[in-house]
mmCIF file of C-alpha atoms in Angstrom:
data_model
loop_
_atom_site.group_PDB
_atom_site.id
_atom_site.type_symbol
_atom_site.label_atom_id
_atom_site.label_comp_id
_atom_site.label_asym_id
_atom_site.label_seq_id
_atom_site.Cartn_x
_atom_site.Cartn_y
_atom_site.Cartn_z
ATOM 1 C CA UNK K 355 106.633 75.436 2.657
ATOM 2 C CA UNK K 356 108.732 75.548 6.012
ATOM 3 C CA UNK K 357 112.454 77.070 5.478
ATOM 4 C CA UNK K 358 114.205 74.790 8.552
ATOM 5 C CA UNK K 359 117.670 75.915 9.639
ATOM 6 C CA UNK K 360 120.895 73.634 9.446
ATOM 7 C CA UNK K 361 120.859 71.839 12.695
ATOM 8 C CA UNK K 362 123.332 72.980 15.535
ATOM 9 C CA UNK K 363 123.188 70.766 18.574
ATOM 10 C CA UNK K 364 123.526 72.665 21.206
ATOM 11 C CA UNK K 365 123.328 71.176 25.057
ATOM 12 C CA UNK K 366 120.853 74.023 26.223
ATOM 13 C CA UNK K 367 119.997 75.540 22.659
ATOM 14 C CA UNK K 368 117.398 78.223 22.806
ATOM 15 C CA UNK K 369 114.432 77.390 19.817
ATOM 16 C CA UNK K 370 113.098 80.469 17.667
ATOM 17 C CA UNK K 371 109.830 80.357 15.643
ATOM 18 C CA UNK K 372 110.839 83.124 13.351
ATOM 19 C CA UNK K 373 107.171 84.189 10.858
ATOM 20 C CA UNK K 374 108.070 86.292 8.130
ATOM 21 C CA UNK K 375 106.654 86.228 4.413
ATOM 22 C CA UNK K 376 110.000 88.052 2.898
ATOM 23 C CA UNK K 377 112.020 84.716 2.588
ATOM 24 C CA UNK K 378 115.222 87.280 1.838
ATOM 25 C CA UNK K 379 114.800 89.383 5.365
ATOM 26 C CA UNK K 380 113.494 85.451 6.564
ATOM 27 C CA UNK K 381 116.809 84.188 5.874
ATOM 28 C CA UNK K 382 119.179 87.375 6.727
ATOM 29 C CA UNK K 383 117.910 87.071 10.566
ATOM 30 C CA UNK K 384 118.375 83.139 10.366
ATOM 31 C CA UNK K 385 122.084 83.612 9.472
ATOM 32 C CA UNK K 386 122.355 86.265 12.002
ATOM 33 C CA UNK K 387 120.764 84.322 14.642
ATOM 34 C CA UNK K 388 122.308 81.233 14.314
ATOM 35 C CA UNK K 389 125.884 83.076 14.437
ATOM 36 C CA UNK K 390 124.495 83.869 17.991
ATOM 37 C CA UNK K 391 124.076 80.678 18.682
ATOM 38 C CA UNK K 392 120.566 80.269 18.425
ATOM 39 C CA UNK K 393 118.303 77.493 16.595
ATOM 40 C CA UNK K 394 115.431 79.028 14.320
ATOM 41 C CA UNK K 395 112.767 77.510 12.593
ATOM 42 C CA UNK K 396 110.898 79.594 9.918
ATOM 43 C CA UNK K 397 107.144 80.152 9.038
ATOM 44 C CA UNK K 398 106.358 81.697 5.900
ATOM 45 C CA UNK K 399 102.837 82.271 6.513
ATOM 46 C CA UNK K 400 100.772 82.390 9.711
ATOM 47 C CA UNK K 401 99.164 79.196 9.409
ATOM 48 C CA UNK K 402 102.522 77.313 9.238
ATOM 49 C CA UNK K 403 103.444 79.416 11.722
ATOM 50 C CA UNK K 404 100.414 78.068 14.253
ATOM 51 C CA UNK K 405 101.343 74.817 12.784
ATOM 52 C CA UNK K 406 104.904 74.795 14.379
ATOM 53 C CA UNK K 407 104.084 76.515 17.194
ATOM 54 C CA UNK K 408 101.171 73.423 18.255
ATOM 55 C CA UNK K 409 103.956 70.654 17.385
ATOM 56 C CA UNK K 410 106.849 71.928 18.735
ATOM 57 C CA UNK K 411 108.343 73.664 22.130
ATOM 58 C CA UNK K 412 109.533 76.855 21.611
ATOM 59 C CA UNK K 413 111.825 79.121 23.559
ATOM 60 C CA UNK K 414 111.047 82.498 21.863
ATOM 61 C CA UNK K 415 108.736 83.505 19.145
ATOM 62 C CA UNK K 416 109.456 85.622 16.185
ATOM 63 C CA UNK K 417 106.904 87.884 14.589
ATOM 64 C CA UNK K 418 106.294 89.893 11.687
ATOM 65 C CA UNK K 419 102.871 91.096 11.740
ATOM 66 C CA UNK K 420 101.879 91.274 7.860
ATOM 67 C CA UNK K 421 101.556 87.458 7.353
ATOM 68 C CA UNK K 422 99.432 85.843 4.658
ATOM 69 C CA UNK K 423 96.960 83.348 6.233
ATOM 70 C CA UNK K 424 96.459 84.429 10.450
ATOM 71 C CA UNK K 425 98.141 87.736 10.795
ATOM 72 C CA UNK K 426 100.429 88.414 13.855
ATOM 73 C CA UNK K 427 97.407 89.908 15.759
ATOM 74 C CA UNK K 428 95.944 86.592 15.462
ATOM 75 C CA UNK K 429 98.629 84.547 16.128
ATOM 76 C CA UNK K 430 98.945 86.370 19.383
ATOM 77 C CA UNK K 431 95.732 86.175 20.658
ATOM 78 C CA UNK K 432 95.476 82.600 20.254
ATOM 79 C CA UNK K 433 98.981 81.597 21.296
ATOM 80 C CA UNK K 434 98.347 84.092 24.886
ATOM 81 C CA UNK K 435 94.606 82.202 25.075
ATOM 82 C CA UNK K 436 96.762 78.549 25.596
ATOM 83 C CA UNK K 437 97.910 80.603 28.801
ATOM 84 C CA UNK K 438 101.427 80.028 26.923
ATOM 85 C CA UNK K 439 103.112 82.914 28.108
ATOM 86 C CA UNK K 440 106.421 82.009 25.654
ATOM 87 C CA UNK K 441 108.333 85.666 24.828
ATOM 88 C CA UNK K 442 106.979 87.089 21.329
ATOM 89 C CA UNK K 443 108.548 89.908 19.901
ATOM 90 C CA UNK K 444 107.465 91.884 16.966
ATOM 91 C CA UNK K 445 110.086 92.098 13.722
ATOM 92 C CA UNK K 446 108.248 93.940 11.792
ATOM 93 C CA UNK K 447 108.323 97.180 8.884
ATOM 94 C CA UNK K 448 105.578 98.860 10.335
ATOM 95 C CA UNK K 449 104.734 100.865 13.155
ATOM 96 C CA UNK K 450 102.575 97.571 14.894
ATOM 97 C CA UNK K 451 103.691 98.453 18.754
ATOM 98 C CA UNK K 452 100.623 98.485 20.011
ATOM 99 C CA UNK K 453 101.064 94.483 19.226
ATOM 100 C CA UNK K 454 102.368 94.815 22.981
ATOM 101 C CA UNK K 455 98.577 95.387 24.506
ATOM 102 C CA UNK K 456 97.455 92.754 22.867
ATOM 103 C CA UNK K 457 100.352 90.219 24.116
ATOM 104 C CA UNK K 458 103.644 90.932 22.669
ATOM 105 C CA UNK K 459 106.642 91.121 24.903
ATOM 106 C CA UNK K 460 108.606 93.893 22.627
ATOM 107 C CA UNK K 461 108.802 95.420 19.419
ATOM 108 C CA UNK K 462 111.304 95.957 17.050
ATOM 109 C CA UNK K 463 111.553 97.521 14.214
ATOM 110 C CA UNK K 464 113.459 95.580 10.503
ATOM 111 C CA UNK K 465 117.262 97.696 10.144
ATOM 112 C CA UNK K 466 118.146 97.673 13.508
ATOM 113 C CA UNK K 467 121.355 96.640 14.939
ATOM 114 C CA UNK K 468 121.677 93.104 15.080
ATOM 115 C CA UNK K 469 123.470 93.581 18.382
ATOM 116 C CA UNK K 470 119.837 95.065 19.355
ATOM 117 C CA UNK K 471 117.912 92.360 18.316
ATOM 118 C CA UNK K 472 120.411 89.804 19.691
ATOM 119 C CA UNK K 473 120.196 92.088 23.108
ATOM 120 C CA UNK K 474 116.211 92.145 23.393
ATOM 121 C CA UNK K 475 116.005 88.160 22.463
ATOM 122 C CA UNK K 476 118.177 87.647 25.166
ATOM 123 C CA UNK K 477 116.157 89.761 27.836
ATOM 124 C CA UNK K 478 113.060 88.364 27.140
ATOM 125 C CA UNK K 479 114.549 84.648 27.437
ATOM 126 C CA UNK K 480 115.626 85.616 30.966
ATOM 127 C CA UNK K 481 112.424 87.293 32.431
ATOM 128 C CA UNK K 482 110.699 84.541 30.872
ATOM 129 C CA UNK K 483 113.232 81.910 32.852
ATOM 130 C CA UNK K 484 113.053 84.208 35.886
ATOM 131 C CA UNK K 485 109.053 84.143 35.673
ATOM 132 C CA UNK K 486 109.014 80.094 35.392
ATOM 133 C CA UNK K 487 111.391 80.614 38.511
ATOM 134 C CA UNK K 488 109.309 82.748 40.182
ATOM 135 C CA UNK K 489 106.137 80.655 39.717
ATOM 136 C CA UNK K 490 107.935 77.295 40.919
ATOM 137 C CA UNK K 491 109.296 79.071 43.912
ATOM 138 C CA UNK K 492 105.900 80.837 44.554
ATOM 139 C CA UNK K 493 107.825 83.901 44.525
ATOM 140 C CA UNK K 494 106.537 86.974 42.474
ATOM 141 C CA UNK K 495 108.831 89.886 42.089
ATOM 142 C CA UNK K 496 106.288 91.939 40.602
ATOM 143 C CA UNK K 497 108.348 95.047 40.669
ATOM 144 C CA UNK K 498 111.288 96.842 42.406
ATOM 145 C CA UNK K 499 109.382 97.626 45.380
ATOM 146 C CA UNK K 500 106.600 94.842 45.951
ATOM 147 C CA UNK K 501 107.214 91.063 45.928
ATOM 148 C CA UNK K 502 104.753 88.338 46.981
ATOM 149 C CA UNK K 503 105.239 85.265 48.110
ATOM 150 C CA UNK K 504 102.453 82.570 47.700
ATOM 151 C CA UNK K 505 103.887 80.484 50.332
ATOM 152 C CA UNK K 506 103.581 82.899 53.444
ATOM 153 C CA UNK K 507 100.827 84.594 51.736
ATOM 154 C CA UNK K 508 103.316 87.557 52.220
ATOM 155 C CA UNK K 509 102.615 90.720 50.352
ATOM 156 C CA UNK K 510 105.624 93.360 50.706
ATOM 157 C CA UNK K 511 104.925 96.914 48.481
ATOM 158 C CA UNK K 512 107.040 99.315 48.903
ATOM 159 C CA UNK K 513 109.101 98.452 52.273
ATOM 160 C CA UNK K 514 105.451 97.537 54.098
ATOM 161 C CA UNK K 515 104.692 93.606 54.966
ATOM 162 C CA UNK K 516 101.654 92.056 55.072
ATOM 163 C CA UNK K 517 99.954 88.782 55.800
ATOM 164 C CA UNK K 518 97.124 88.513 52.924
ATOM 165 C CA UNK K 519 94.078 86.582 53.913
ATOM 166 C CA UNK K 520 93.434 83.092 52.374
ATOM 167 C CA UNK K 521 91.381 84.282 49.275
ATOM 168 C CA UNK K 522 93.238 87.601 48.879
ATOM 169 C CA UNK K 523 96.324 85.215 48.687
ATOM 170 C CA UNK K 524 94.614 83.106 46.341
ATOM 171 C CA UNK K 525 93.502 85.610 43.984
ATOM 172 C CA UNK K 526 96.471 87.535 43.400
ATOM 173 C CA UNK K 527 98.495 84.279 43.236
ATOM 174 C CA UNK K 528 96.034 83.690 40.100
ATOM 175 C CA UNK K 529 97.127 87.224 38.753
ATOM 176 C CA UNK K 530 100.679 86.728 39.372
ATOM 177 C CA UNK K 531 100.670 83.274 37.168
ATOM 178 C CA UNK K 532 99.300 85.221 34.247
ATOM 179 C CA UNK K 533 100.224 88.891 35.142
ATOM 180 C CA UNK K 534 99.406 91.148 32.388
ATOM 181 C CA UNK K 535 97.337 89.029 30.948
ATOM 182 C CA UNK K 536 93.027 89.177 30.787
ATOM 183 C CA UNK K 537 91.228 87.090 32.619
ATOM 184 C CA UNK K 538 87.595 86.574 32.409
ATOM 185 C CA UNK K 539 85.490 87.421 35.634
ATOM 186 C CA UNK K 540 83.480 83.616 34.643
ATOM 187 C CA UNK K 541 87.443 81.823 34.862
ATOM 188 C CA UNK K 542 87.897 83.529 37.846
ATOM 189 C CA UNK K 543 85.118 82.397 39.592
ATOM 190 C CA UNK K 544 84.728 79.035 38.114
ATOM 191 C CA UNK K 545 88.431 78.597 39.869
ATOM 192 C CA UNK K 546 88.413 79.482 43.139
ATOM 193 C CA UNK K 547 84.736 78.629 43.810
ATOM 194 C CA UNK K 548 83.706 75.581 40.851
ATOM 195 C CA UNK K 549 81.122 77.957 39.961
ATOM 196 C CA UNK K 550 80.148 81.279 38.145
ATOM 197 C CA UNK K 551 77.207 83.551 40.076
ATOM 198 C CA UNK K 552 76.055 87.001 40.570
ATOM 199 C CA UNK K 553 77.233 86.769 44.012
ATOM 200 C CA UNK K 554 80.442 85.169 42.972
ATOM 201 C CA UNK K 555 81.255 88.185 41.161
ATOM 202 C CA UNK K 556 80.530 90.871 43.718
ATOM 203 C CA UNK K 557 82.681 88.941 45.857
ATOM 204 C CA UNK K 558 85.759 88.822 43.624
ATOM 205 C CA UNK K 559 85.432 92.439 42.658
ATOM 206 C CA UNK K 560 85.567 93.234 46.327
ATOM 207 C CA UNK K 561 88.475 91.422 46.877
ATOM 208 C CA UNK K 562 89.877 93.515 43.793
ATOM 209 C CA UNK K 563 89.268 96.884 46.221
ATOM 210 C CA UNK K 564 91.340 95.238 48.639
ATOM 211 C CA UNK K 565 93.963 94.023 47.112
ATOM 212 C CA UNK K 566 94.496 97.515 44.787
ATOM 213 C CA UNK K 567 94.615 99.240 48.254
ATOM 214 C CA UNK K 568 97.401 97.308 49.505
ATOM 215 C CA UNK K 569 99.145 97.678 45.942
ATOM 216 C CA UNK K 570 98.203 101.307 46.068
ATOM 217 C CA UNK K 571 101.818 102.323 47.184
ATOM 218 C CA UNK K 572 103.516 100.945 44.221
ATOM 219 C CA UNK K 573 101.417 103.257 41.362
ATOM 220 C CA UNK K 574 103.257 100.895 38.823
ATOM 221 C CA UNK K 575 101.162 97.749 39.584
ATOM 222 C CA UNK K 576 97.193 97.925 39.900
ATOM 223 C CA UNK K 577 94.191 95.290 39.132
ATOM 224 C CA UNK K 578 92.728 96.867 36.076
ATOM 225 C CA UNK K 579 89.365 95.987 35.067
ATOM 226 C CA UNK K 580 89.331 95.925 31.044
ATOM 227 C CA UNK K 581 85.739 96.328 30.095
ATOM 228 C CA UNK K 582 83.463 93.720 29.152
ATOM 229 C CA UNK K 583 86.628 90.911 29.052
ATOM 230 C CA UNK K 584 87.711 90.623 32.831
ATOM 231 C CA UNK K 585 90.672 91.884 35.316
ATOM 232 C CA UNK K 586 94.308 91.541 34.841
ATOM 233 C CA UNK K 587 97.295 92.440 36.885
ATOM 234 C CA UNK K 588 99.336 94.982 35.258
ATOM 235 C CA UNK K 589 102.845 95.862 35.540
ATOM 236 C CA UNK K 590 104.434 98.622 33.493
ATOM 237 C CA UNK K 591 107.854 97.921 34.906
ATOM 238 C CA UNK K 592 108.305 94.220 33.362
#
């Protein structure tokens, strides 16, 4: 059964998929969140909650990871595997932060502050609106110190500019779109060249080398290769 919340029309009103079993704790962070203006929608188990998430649009996701039915692990994976990089953040009991390697934006734990919870909903909303920015723009501020902009093919780390070559450009413009994310050395491949070969590969892991020296400066942004699964750009800044 779906708990829905009393409609508030709101011109620009911000959409929560909230999944939690405990329909008490369910509906004391509904009341708290609508007071804040926001618009939630609950999930008591995790297939309900895959359910809404496929057949609606939703500005923030909601997640306690104990679910009957897909757990939050799962629920992750296969939302981030849509390339649907909406904010999730963990509500949850238990001690489930490393949630945030496998996806999650943040983690919080149930009994804090509801000026906390209010305050982290709100941050992830704007870096995800800054992000969409960003990628419409072709501008990537991918930390404090190094920005790059798709358009001029500009890479600027750490006060030094430079002019990235067609593919290097290409490449970490792919990164950028899906930055902290996995991506498989076969999608990689597949995209900038239609097609997946041995020789492929060695390319595209040389233009790795490259591009980690010129992001070498910044030490908080590198092109890690996760065994096995592929490459992703990591940032432990954002």
């Amino acid at each position: 059964m779906y708990l829905h919340h009393k409609t508030q029309k709101m011109e620009n009103e911000i959409k929560i998929l909230y999944a939690e079993d405990n329909t008490t704790a369910a509906l004391i962070y509904q009341e708290i969140l609508e007071e804040a203006g926001f618009t939630v929608t609950i999930a008591s188990t995790g297939n309900e909650a895959w359910d809404l998430y496929q057949n609606g649009k939703w500005d923030l996701i909601l997640l306690d990871m104990d679910l009957p039915g897909k757990d939050g692990h799962e629920l992750i994976r296969l939302i981030r595997e849509q390339g649907d990089q909406v904010p999730i953040i963990i509500l949850s009991s238990l001690n489930h932060n490393h949630a945030l390697y496998e996806g999650a934006d943040d983690y919080l734990v149930k009994g804090c502050s509801v000026d906390e919870v209010k305050a982290r909903i709100d941050k992830a909303i704007a870096r995800t609106r800054r992000i969409n920015t960003e990628k419409e723009q072709g501008l990537f501020h991918l930390s404090p110190s190094t920005t790059f902009n798709k358009n001029t093919r500009q890479l600027i780390t750490c006060g030094h500019k430079e002019e990235l070559k067609g593919m290097e450009a290409k490449i970490l413009w792919l990164f950028c779109l899906r930055i902290n994310e996995i991506i498989s050395i076969v999608e990689m491949c597949e995209t900038l060249w239609g097609l997946y070969t041995t020789d492929k590969e060695r390319a595209f892991t040389r233009y790795v080398c490259l591009l980690n020296k010129k992001l070498k400066p910044d030490t908080s942004i590198a092109i890690k290769n996760e065994f096995a699964r592929g490459y992703k750009l990591v940032n432990d800044i954002r």
